[in-house]
Short mmCIF file of C-alpha atoms in Angstrom, two decimals:
data_model
loop_
_atom_site.label_atom_id
_atom_site.label_comp_id
_atom_site.label_asym_id
_atom_site.label_seq_id
_atom_site.Cartn_x
_atom_site.Cartn_y
_atom_site.Cartn_z
CA MET A 11 -0.01 -0.15 -0.16
CA SER A 12 1.55 3.38 -0.86
CA LEU A 13 -0.17 6.69 0.32
CA LEU A 14 0.35 10.10 -0.27
CA LEU A 15 0.61 12.71 2.28
CA LEU A 16 0.30 16.64 0.77
CA VAL A 17 1.56 18.53 3.29
CA PRO A 18 0.40 22.45 3.64
CA GLN A 19 2.74 25.34 5.23
CA ALA A 20 3.11 25.16 8.81
CA HIS A 21 1.19 27.65 11.32
CA ALA A 22 3.41 29.72 13.43
CA ALA A 23 2.02 27.63 16.28
CA SER A 24 1.02 24.50 15.38
CA ILE A 25 1.00 22.15 12.28
CA ASN A 26 -2.05 22.16 10.71
CA LEU A 27 -2.38 19.37 8.38
CA THR A 28 -5.87 18.97 8.20
CA GLY A 29 -5.72 20.05 4.60
CA ALA A 30 -4.26 16.84 3.50
CA VAL A 31 -4.79 14.59 0.86
CA VAL A 32 -4.26 10.85 1.03
CA GLY A 33 -4.91 8.38 -1.84
CA THR A 34 -3.34 4.79 -3.03
CA LYS A 35 -0.77 4.19 -5.74
CA LYS A 36 -1.78 0.72 -5.67
CA PRO A 37 -5.40 -0.66 -3.88
CA ALA A 38 -5.72 -4.29 -2.79
CA ALA A 39 -7.56 -6.20 -4.45
CA GLN A 40 -9.79 -7.14 -2.09
CA PRO A 41 -10.88 -4.07 0.35
CA GLY A 42 -9.40 -4.97 3.77
CA PRO A 43 -9.54 -2.46 7.25
CA LEU A 44 -6.60 -0.17 5.85
CA ASP A 45 -8.63 0.85 3.05
CA ASP A 46 -11.63 2.05 5.61
CA ALA A 47 -9.26 3.90 7.49
CA LEU A 48 -7.85 5.65 3.93
CA LYS A 49 -11.67 6.55 2.99
CA LEU A 50 -12.13 7.75 6.72
CA ILE A 51 -8.85 10.04 6.11
CA GLN A 52 -10.25 11.28 3.10
CA ALA A 53 -13.74 11.75 4.69
CA GLY A 54 -12.17 13.94 7.14
CA LYS A 55 -12.53 11.69 10.30
CA SER A 56 -8.75 11.48 10.87
CA ALA A 57 -10.12 10.10 14.92
CA ASP A 58 -11.63 7.50 13.57
CA ALA A 59 -9.12 6.06 10.68
CA GLU A 60 -6.59 6.20 14.15
CA LYS A 61 -9.23 4.30 16.07
CA LEU A 62 -9.30 1.58 12.68
CA ALA A 63 -5.53 1.67 12.62
CA ARG A 64 -4.75 0.40 15.87
CA LYS A 65 -7.25 -1.90 16.01
CA VAL A 66 -5.34 -3.40 12.90
CA ILE A 67 -1.61 -3.11 15.16
CA LYS A 68 -3.18 -4.71 17.76
CA GLU A 69 -3.99 -7.95 15.69
CA SER A 70 -1.04 -7.97 13.87
CA SER A 71 1.94 -5.38 15.50
CA ASP A 72 3.99 -6.04 12.49
CA SER A 73 1.88 -4.34 9.95
CA ALA A 74 4.06 -1.46 8.31
CA ALA A 75 1.37 0.35 6.30
CA ALA A 76 -0.75 0.14 9.09
CA HIS A 77 1.80 1.38 11.36
CA GLU A 78 2.15 4.23 8.23
CA VAL A 79 -1.67 4.56 8.13
CA LEU A 80 -1.57 5.69 11.83
CA GLY A 81 0.87 7.83 11.69
CA VAL A 82 -0.91 9.48 8.90
CA ALA A 83 -4.44 10.11 10.99
CA LEU A 84 -1.83 11.37 13.85
CA ALA A 85 -0.47 13.94 11.84
CA LEU A 86 -3.69 15.30 10.61
CA GLN A 87 -4.89 15.67 14.36
CA ASP A 88 -1.72 17.79 14.93
CA LYS A 89 -0.19 14.70 17.15
CA VAL A 90 2.87 15.45 15.55
CA PRO A 91 5.90 13.27 17.62
CA GLN A 92 3.26 10.34 18.12
CA ALA A 93 3.04 10.32 14.29
CA ILE A 94 6.45 10.58 13.99
CA GLU A 95 7.09 7.57 16.03
CA ALA A 96 4.51 5.53 14.34
CA LEU A 97 6.41 6.24 10.57
CA GLN A 98 9.35 5.84 12.09
CA GLN A 99 7.76 2.00 12.81
CA ALA A 100 6.52 1.86 10.47
CA ILE A 101 10.19 2.30 8.18
CA LYS A 102 11.65 -0.45 11.51
CA LEU A 103 9.26 -3.24 9.77
CA ASN A 104 9.71 -2.96 6.82
CA ALA A 105 12.89 -0.68 5.46
CA GLY A 106 11.16 -0.56 1.47
CA GLN A 107 8.17 1.81 3.04
CA TYR A 108 9.20 4.41 1.11
CA THR A 109 6.44 6.52 2.01
CA ALA A 110 6.67 6.58 5.61
CA TRP A 111 9.67 8.10 4.55
CA ILE A 112 8.29 10.62 2.16
CA LYS A 113 5.52 11.32 5.11
CA LEU A 114 8.65 12.04 7.61
CA GLY A 115 10.06 14.65 4.93
CA ASP A 116 6.27 16.31 4.75
CA ILE A 117 6.10 16.73 8.44
CA ALA A 118 9.99 17.88 8.87
CA THR A 119 8.50 19.90 5.87
CA ALA A 120 5.47 21.16 8.48
CA MET A 121 7.40 21.79 10.96
CA GLY A 122 10.13 24.37 8.95
CA GLU A 123 13.02 22.05 8.76
CA PRO A 124 13.85 21.45 4.87
CA GLU A 125 17.37 19.76 5.85
CA LYS A 126 15.95 17.36 7.11
CA ALA A 127 13.07 16.89 5.31
CA ILE A 128 14.88 16.55 2.25
CA SER A 129 16.99 13.54 4.15
CA PHE A 130 14.25 12.30 4.55
CA TYR A 131 13.05 12.41 0.48
CA ARG A 132 16.53 10.80 -0.37
CA GLU A 133 16.07 7.71 2.27
CA ALA A 134 12.73 7.66 0.21
CA LEU A 135 14.60 8.02 -3.27
CA LYS A 136 16.65 5.26 -2.59
CA SER A 137 13.88 2.44 -2.92
CA ALA A 138 11.55 4.46 -5.25
CA PRO A 139 14.10 6.12 -7.70
CA ASP A 140 11.40 6.66 -9.74
CA ASP A 141 8.80 7.56 -8.18
CA ARG A 142 6.41 10.59 -8.98
CA LEU A 143 6.06 11.99 -5.12
CA VAL A 144 9.28 11.75 -4.02
CA ASN A 145 11.04 13.35 -7.34
CA GLN A 146 8.08 15.71 -7.09
CA ARG A 147 9.26 17.09 -3.44
CA ILE A 148 13.48 17.22 -3.90
CA GLY A 149 12.78 19.19 -7.19
CA LEU A 150 11.29 21.79 -5.77
CA TYR A 151 13.78 21.90 -2.89
CA LEU A 152 16.25 21.40 -5.42
CA ALA A 153 14.85 24.44 -7.08
CA GLN A 154 14.57 26.59 -4.39
CA HIS A 155 17.87 26.37 -3.60
CA GLY A 156 19.19 27.15 -6.93
CA ALA A 157 20.02 23.54 -8.51
CA LEU A 158 18.51 24.14 -11.42
CA GLN A 159 19.15 21.24 -13.86
CA PRO A 160 19.16 18.53 -11.12
CA ALA A 161 15.38 20.18 -10.22
CA ILE A 162 14.94 19.52 -13.83
CA GLU A 163 15.43 16.26 -13.97
CA HIS A 164 13.50 15.20 -11.00
CA LEU A 165 10.23 17.42 -11.65
CA LYS A 166 10.46 14.83 -14.75
CA LYS A 167 9.91 11.90 -13.16
CA GLY A 168 7.68 14.22 -11.23
CA ILE A 169 5.24 14.39 -14.00
CA ALA A 170 6.08 11.04 -15.92
CA GLY A 171 2.74 9.86 -16.83
CA MET A 172 1.05 12.71 -16.18
CA PRO A 173 -1.76 14.17 -18.37
CA GLU A 174 -0.52 17.61 -20.32
CA THR A 175 -3.82 18.98 -18.94
CA ALA A 176 -2.75 18.42 -15.66
CA ALA A 177 -1.15 22.42 -15.19
CA GLY A 178 0.39 22.59 -11.84
CA LEU A 179 3.82 20.67 -11.91
CA ARG A 180 4.09 21.22 -15.53
CA VAL A 181 4.32 24.92 -15.12
CA ASP A 182 6.95 24.88 -12.38
CA LEU A 183 8.64 22.77 -14.72
CA GLY A 184 8.69 25.06 -17.25
CA ARG A 185 9.75 27.60 -15.03
CA LEU A 186 12.53 25.93 -14.44
CA TYR A 187 13.51 25.72 -18.28
CA VAL A 188 13.20 29.00 -18.33
CA ARG A 189 15.40 30.00 -15.59
CA ASN A 190 17.74 27.74 -16.84
CA GLY A 191 18.12 29.26 -20.89
CA GLN A 192 15.93 26.39 -22.21
CA PRO A 193 12.90 28.24 -23.11
CA GLU A 194 12.21 26.20 -26.17
CA GLN A 195 11.50 23.37 -23.94
CA ALA A 196 9.16 25.28 -21.73
CA LEU A 197 7.26 25.80 -25.10
CA LYS A 198 7.23 22.10 -25.58
CA LEU A 199 6.34 21.31 -22.52
CA LEU A 200 3.21 23.70 -22.27
CA ASP A 201 2.16 23.02 -25.64
CA TYR A 202 -1.29 21.60 -25.00
CA TRP A 203 -1.72 24.63 -22.87
CA ASP A 204 0.02 27.38 -25.54
CA LYS A 205 -2.84 26.01 -28.25
CA ALA A 206 -5.33 26.75 -26.08
CA ALA A 207 -4.22 30.50 -25.17
CA SER A 208 -3.74 31.39 -29.02
CA ASP A 209 -7.33 29.64 -29.28
CA ALA A 210 -9.05 31.97 -26.94
CA LYS A 211 -9.59 29.51 -24.47
CA PRO A 212 -9.36 29.52 -20.68
CA VAL A 213 -5.42 28.55 -19.94
CA PRO A 214 -3.97 29.30 -15.84
CA PRO A 215 -2.26 31.70 -15.35
CA ALA A 216 0.35 30.39 -14.03
CA ALA A 217 0.86 28.97 -17.13
CA LEU A 218 0.78 31.55 -19.67
CA MET A 219 3.15 33.35 -17.46
CA VAL A 220 5.53 30.78 -18.09
CA LEU A 221 4.14 30.94 -21.43
CA GLY A 222 5.03 34.49 -22.00
CA ASP A 223 8.64 34.26 -20.60
CA ALA A 224 9.29 31.16 -22.54
CA TRP A 225 8.30 33.52 -26.33
CA LEU A 226 10.34 36.53 -24.68
CA ALA A 227 12.86 34.22 -24.15
CA THR A 228 12.73 32.95 -27.77
CA GLY A 229 12.42 36.35 -29.59
CA ASN A 230 8.89 36.21 -30.01
CA ALA A 231 7.98 39.15 -28.02
CA THR A 232 4.23 39.18 -29.82
CA LYS A 233 3.79 36.52 -28.47
CA ALA A 234 4.64 36.71 -24.79
CA ALA A 235 2.90 40.12 -25.32
CA ASP A 236 -0.27 38.27 -25.95
CA ARG A 237 0.23 35.63 -22.62
CA PHE A 238 0.57 38.30 -20.63
CA LYS A 239 -2.17 40.01 -22.12
CA ALA A 240 -4.19 37.22 -21.38
CA VAL A 241 -3.23 37.11 -17.71
CA LEU A 242 -4.27 40.61 -17.13
CA ALA A 243 -8.04 40.15 -18.67
CA THR A 244 -8.13 37.23 -16.18
CA LYS A 245 -10.96 38.16 -14.10
CA GLY A 246 -9.31 39.81 -10.51
CA LEU A 247 -5.67 39.85 -12.10
CA ALA A 248 -6.10 43.12 -13.89
CA LYS A 249 -3.46 44.79 -11.99
CA ASP A 250 -1.13 41.68 -11.39
CA VAL A 251 2.56 42.68 -11.27
CA PRO A 252 4.23 39.88 -12.36
CA ALA A 253 1.83 39.91 -15.23
CA LEU A 254 2.54 43.83 -15.76
CA VAL A 255 6.15 43.34 -15.54
CA GLY A 256 6.02 40.86 -18.16
CA GLN A 257 3.98 43.02 -20.15
CA GLY A 258 6.34 45.95 -19.75
CA ARG A 259 9.64 43.70 -20.83
CA ALA A 260 7.54 42.98 -23.87
CA TYR A 261 6.56 46.35 -25.06
CA ARG A 262 10.53 47.00 -24.72
CA ALA A 263 11.54 44.41 -26.61
CA LEU A 264 8.84 45.36 -29.26
CA ASP A 265 9.98 48.92 -29.09
CA ARG A 266 7.03 50.31 -27.33
CA LEU A 267 8.97 51.99 -25.00
CA ASP A 268 6.29 54.86 -24.32
CA ALA A 269 3.73 51.85 -23.62
CA SER A 270 6.52 50.05 -21.59
CA ILE A 271 7.44 52.60 -19.45
CA LYS A 272 3.22 53.01 -18.57
CA THR A 273 2.97 49.83 -17.71
CA LEU A 274 6.01 49.30 -15.24
CA THR A 275 5.02 52.33 -13.88
CA GLU A 276 1.49 51.29 -12.88
CA ALA A 277 3.95 48.39 -11.73
CA ALA A 278 5.43 49.73 -9.34
CA ARG A 279 3.32 52.02 -8.44
CA LEU A 280 0.85 49.22 -7.18
CA ALA A 281 3.95 47.02 -5.98
CA PRO A 282 6.20 50.17 -4.40
CA LYS A 283 8.30 47.60 -2.38
CA ASP A 284 9.15 44.84 -5.11
CA PRO A 285 12.67 45.66 -7.11
CA ALA A 286 11.43 43.91 -9.92
CA PRO A 287 9.13 46.74 -12.10
CA GLN A 288 11.48 49.38 -10.91
CA ILE A 289 14.45 46.90 -12.06
CA GLU A 290 12.41 46.95 -15.49
CA LEU A 291 11.35 50.42 -15.12
CA ALA A 292 15.05 51.51 -15.60
CA ALA A 293 16.30 49.31 -18.20
CA SER A 294 13.20 50.99 -20.61
CA GLU A 295 13.89 54.02 -19.13
CA ALA A 296 17.77 53.89 -20.29
CA LEU A 297 16.61 52.02 -23.46
CA ALA A 298 14.58 55.02 -23.60
CA GLY A 299 17.41 57.72 -23.51
CA SER A 300 16.37 58.42 -19.84
CA GLY A 301 19.97 57.75 -18.51
CA LYS A 302 19.67 59.74 -15.87
CA ALA A 303 16.68 59.07 -14.18
CA ALA A 304 17.35 54.95 -14.70
CA GLN A 305 20.50 55.41 -12.76
CA ALA A 306 18.50 57.25 -10.24
CA ARG A 307 15.96 54.32 -10.30
CA LEU A 308 19.08 52.07 -9.35
CA GLU A 309 20.80 54.12 -7.10
CA GLN A 310 17.84 54.03 -4.99
CA LEU A 311 17.13 50.10 -5.44
CA VAL A 312 20.90 49.28 -4.38
CA GLN A 313 21.08 51.35 -1.40
CA PRO A 314 22.63 49.15 1.44
CA GLN A 315 19.53 50.06 3.94
CA ARG A 316 17.18 48.90 1.43
CA GLN A 317 19.11 45.06 2.02
CA PRO A 318 18.44 44.54 -1.99
CA ASP A 319 18.84 40.72 -2.74
CA THR A 320 21.49 39.12 -4.82
CA ASP A 321 19.23 38.96 -7.57
CA THR A 322 18.65 42.60 -7.21
CA LEU A 323 21.88 43.59 -7.10
CA GLY A 324 22.69 41.11 -10.52
CA ARG A 325 20.48 43.08 -12.54
CA ALA A 326 21.49 46.53 -11.58
CA GLY A 327 24.70 45.45 -12.46
CA GLN A 328 23.88 44.38 -15.81
CA LEU A 329 21.98 47.82 -16.36
CA TYR A 330 24.44 49.76 -15.06
CA ALA A 331 26.96 47.92 -17.36
CA SER A 332 24.43 48.54 -20.73
CA MET A 333 24.87 52.06 -19.41
CA GLY A 334 28.64 52.10 -19.45
CA LEU A 335 28.70 52.41 -15.68
CA TYR A 336 31.25 49.95 -15.40
CA GLU A 337 32.66 51.08 -12.00
CA LYS A 338 28.98 50.81 -10.10
CA ALA A 339 28.38 47.76 -12.06
CA ARG A 340 31.44 45.86 -10.26
CA ASP A 341 30.41 47.61 -6.95
CA VAL A 342 27.35 45.73 -7.31
CA PHE A 343 28.42 42.46 -8.76
CA ALA A 344 31.19 42.32 -5.89
CA ARG A 345 28.28 42.93 -3.25
CA ALA A 346 25.69 40.50 -5.37
CA SER A 347 29.07 38.00 -5.30
CA GLU A 348 29.19 38.39 -1.10
CA GLN A 349 25.66 37.16 -1.22
CA THR A 350 26.01 34.24 -3.06
CA PRO A 351 29.64 33.81 -3.15
CA ASN A 352 28.97 30.18 -5.61
CA SER A 353 27.06 32.03 -8.06
CA PRO A 354 28.56 31.18 -11.42
CA VAL A 355 26.54 33.89 -13.62
CA LEU A 356 28.01 36.74 -10.97
CA ARG A 357 31.93 35.88 -11.49
CA ALA A 358 31.09 35.92 -15.44
CA ASN A 359 29.26 39.40 -15.35
CA MET A 360 31.99 40.23 -13.42
CA THR A 361 34.64 39.13 -15.12
CA MET A 362 32.95 40.59 -18.19
CA VAL A 363 33.01 44.53 -16.12
CA LEU A 364 36.92 43.98 -14.89
CA LEU A 365 37.56 43.70 -18.38
CA ARG A 366 36.08 46.62 -19.66
CA LEU A 367 37.77 48.19 -16.64
CA GLY A 368 41.05 47.11 -17.91
CA ASP A 369 41.64 44.81 -15.17
CA THR A 370 42.48 41.22 -16.74
CA ARG A 371 44.10 40.26 -13.64
CA GLY A 372 41.23 40.58 -11.60
CA ALA A 373 38.61 39.32 -14.63
CA LEU A 374 41.25 36.22 -15.31
CA GLU A 375 40.70 35.61 -11.51
CA GLN A 376 37.07 35.93 -11.26
CA ALA A 377 37.35 33.89 -14.78
CA ARG A 378 38.84 30.55 -12.70
CA LYS A 379 36.66 31.14 -10.36
CA ARG A 380 33.60 31.02 -12.17
CA LEU A 381 35.08 28.29 -13.68
CA GLU A 382 35.43 26.38 -9.68
CA LEU A 383 31.86 26.29 -9.77
CA ALA A 384 31.10 25.47 -13.01
CA PRO A 385 33.80 22.71 -13.81
CA GLY A 386 31.66 21.30 -16.98
CA ASP A 387 30.77 24.90 -17.99
CA ALA A 388 32.23 25.19 -21.67
CA ASP A 389 32.13 28.93 -21.86
CA ALA A 390 33.34 28.87 -18.55
CA ALA A 391 36.88 26.94 -19.37
CA PHE A 392 36.79 29.10 -22.86
CA MET A 393 36.82 32.57 -20.96
CA VAL A 394 39.62 31.20 -18.59
CA GLY A 395 41.64 29.79 -22.60
CA MET A 396 40.95 33.35 -23.63
CA LEU A 397 42.33 35.38 -20.67
CA GLU A 398 45.35 33.31 -19.99
CA GLU A 399 46.35 33.58 -23.76
CA GLY A 400 46.10 37.25 -23.58
CA SER A 401 48.49 37.15 -20.93
CA GLY A 402 50.97 35.31 -23.01
CA ASP A 403 50.25 31.90 -20.78
CA LYS A 404 49.26 29.78 -24.23
CA ALA A 405 50.14 26.52 -22.96
CA ALA A 406 47.50 26.88 -19.82
CA ALA A 407 44.95 28.66 -22.37
CA ALA A 408 45.58 25.53 -25.07
CA LYS A 409 44.66 23.32 -21.91
CA HIS A 410 41.09 24.98 -21.22
CA TYR A 411 40.33 25.71 -24.56
CA GLU A 412 40.64 20.99 -24.94
CA GLN A 413 38.66 21.27 -21.76
CA ALA A 414 35.88 23.71 -23.51
CA ILE A 415 35.81 21.25 -26.36
CA LYS A 416 35.42 18.04 -24.45
CA ASN A 417 32.36 19.69 -22.33
CA ALA A 418 30.97 20.99 -26.00
CA PRO A 419 32.48 19.06 -28.77
CA SER A 420 30.44 21.67 -31.21
CA HIS A 421 32.63 24.92 -28.97
CA TRP A 422 33.19 26.96 -32.12
CA GLN A 423 35.15 29.69 -29.69
CA SER A 424 37.52 27.10 -28.12
CA LEU A 425 38.01 25.25 -31.64
CA ASN A 426 38.77 28.43 -33.63
CA ASN A 427 40.89 29.48 -30.56
CA LEU A 428 42.65 26.31 -30.73
CA ALA A 429 42.81 26.09 -34.51
CA LEU A 430 45.48 29.57 -34.34
CA LEU A 431 47.08 28.16 -31.26
CA ARG A 432 48.08 25.04 -33.18
CA LEU A 433 48.90 26.73 -36.31
CA ASN A 434 51.70 28.77 -34.90
CA ALA A 435 53.11 25.86 -32.84
CA GLY A 436 53.43 24.26 -36.22
CA LYS A 437 50.94 21.94 -36.04
CA LYS A 438 49.28 22.44 -39.51
CA PRO A 439 46.90 19.06 -39.62
CA GLU A 440 45.24 19.77 -36.09
CA ALA A 441 45.33 23.49 -36.46
CA LEU A 442 42.82 22.04 -40.03
CA SER A 443 40.67 19.41 -38.64
CA LEU A 444 39.79 21.88 -35.86
CA ALA A 445 39.35 25.16 -38.07
CA ARG A 446 36.98 22.69 -39.96
CA ARG A 447 34.96 21.65 -36.98
CA ALA A 448 34.99 24.98 -36.32
CA GLU A 449 33.57 26.59 -39.79
CA LYS A 450 30.39 23.67 -39.27
CA SER A 451 29.44 24.90 -35.82
CA ALA A 452 29.46 28.45 -37.16
CA PRO A 453 29.40 27.98 -40.95
CA ASP A 454 27.95 32.06 -41.28
CA ASN A 455 30.57 33.29 -38.70
CA THR A 456 33.16 35.79 -39.96
CA THR A 457 35.92 35.25 -37.64
CA VAL A 458 35.73 31.53 -38.26
CA LEU A 459 35.68 31.72 -41.57
CA ASP A 460 39.11 33.91 -41.60
CA THR A 461 40.99 31.54 -39.53
CA LEU A 462 39.79 28.60 -41.98
CA ALA A 463 41.18 30.99 -44.65
CA ARG A 464 44.40 31.67 -43.23
CA VAL A 465 44.78 27.56 -41.71
CA GLN A 466 44.11 26.20 -45.18
CA GLU A 467 46.30 28.32 -47.58
CA ALA A 468 49.07 27.38 -44.75
CA ASN A 469 48.02 24.05 -45.51
CA GLY A 470 48.73 24.65 -48.88
CA ASP A 471 44.98 24.59 -50.32
CA ALA A 472 45.01 27.95 -52.00
CA ASN A 473 41.33 27.40 -53.81
CA GLY A 474 40.23 26.80 -50.60
CA ALA A 475 41.48 29.18 -48.35
CA ALA A 476 40.21 31.81 -51.61
CA GLY A 477 37.06 30.24 -51.17
CA ALA A 478 36.60 30.88 -47.40
CA TRP A 479 37.70 34.60 -48.06
CA LEU A 480 35.31 34.91 -50.67
CA LYS A 481 32.12 33.23 -48.59
CA LEU A 482 33.93 36.45 -45.78
CA GLY A 483 33.57 39.06 -48.02
CA ASP A 484 29.95 38.36 -49.24
CA LEU A 485 29.09 38.31 -45.90
CA TYR A 486 30.88 41.77 -44.45
CA LEU A 487 29.26 43.18 -48.26
CA ALA A 488 25.46 41.83 -46.42
CA ASP A 489 26.23 44.00 -43.69
CA GLN A 490 27.53 46.88 -45.45
CA ARG A 491 31.26 46.93 -44.94
CA LYS A 492 32.91 47.40 -47.98
CA ASP A 493 36.15 47.59 -47.06
CA GLU A 494 36.92 44.83 -45.19
CA ALA A 495 35.19 43.39 -48.07
CA ARG A 496 37.35 44.34 -50.35
CA LYS A 497 40.44 43.51 -48.20
CA VAL A 498 39.85 39.69 -48.12
CA LEU A 499 38.45 39.73 -51.33
CA GLU A 500 42.10 40.93 -52.40
CA PHE A 501 43.68 37.90 -50.30
CA ALA A 502 41.56 35.30 -52.27
CA SER A 503 42.42 36.74 -55.07
CA ARG A 504 46.64 36.68 -54.60
CA ALA A 505 45.41 32.94 -53.35
CA VAL A 506 42.93 31.86 -55.92
CA THR A 507 44.58 29.15 -58.32
CA ASP A 508 41.18 27.98 -59.81
CA ALA A 509 39.81 29.74 -63.19
CA ALA A 510 36.41 29.76 -62.84
CA LEU A 511 36.82 30.33 -58.89
CA ARG A 512 38.90 33.43 -59.81
CA ALA A 513 36.42 35.16 -61.79
CA LYS A 514 33.86 34.95 -59.24
CA ILE A 515 36.08 37.21 -57.17
CA ASP A 516 37.46 39.56 -60.17
CA THR A 517 33.68 40.24 -60.29
CA LYS A 518 33.31 41.05 -56.79
CA LEU A 519 36.11 43.10 -56.83
CA LYS A 520 35.16 45.32 -59.78
CA ALA A 521 31.78 45.59 -58.48
CA LEU A 522 33.51 47.64 -55.31
#
């Protein structure tokens, strides 16, 4: 018998579990007294369920399921110490009674002891690694603590087999996808609700919010605005602050800056203590050319007496940087890192700001800390390599480019830079292999094409080099960069030996 106990938030004075829901995962073929006890619990008659469970225990003291049912009944009556004792007895009688571990975790959660709760949930996971409920519990805990990818993996198991029309946990998972930079996955996950929104059918506001954020993150601000608009059109949510903030962000992405500022000003008025509307309003003001107003708003937000959280400081730092106020950005990123020293994102932001300030040594230090925090991040390894190369340590740079490529075999930046290092070291065939891999990953990248042309020329492939320069010239011309186009086409003209290819190059040069 498997039971589900959903525990609401704990109250200050006592633990109120009267709203709990209990159900069976695998009902017995022939209903028995424990099934009757469950029905009593579901009917809100926990005291009667307790009596019945105790009767079963009196007749069969080694019944782990009976002790678990007793624990549930006691917990729902706020008899927490006795409930814990009953659940522990269930586990003692049957080490695989993982649902008892889950209920112990739920009680610990209600008592405000999340660390103890997660230890209980993990015990349950040992016996039931694919159980939906325990994966849900662990996933939500990890999400609250910023471990996004592990949380996603648990919640994926937590929704396994659930219908696509069940919004709840799907929305939670979709939100994590967006936070983790995977908005496409969120859209795929919530496709049912997205289509319903497009057809003007009722959609849970929480799902609309995630869809709005996901569409905005993928660059479709029009659809994002529609989803946020649908939230605001829902009865009772016309002044919903998160939806107004989302709408303001969407308007900004659509370059409707007046509408963005108006919407975000309303959100800030409705929630004067919430930093989110203020941050987004400052971003829109800065983009609209009101830099002084944006800066003044940020100064108010990051005042120490306001005790801004890490997210507020981090976003303020990004805005300062976008406005060219790098010293202010450095200072708020430093404060944010003091609060959350294990954030790779903050270290990455600080690296870029220090580079802007000309502090390459400090930037390298921050980049190394970022890589320590995220050793599997190819971008982090690349950044360390690039800064080491800039400082003259080519050997260390090569090792970090190799690390990046190992983590992400198609990481074109590392492939490109390592190709140049290998070329300069006289390792021409290896340089060519790397340059071709980079070109395969980023076929229209101007830096990659220039590297490929130089490496091909060094390897004696004059026509290959000319072809790469010709493609590079076309890209420059499409971007109205005529001087650069002429330069690379002249390179191609000097290198080419194939008559047909030469004719194409000469035609391009004459047109210039």
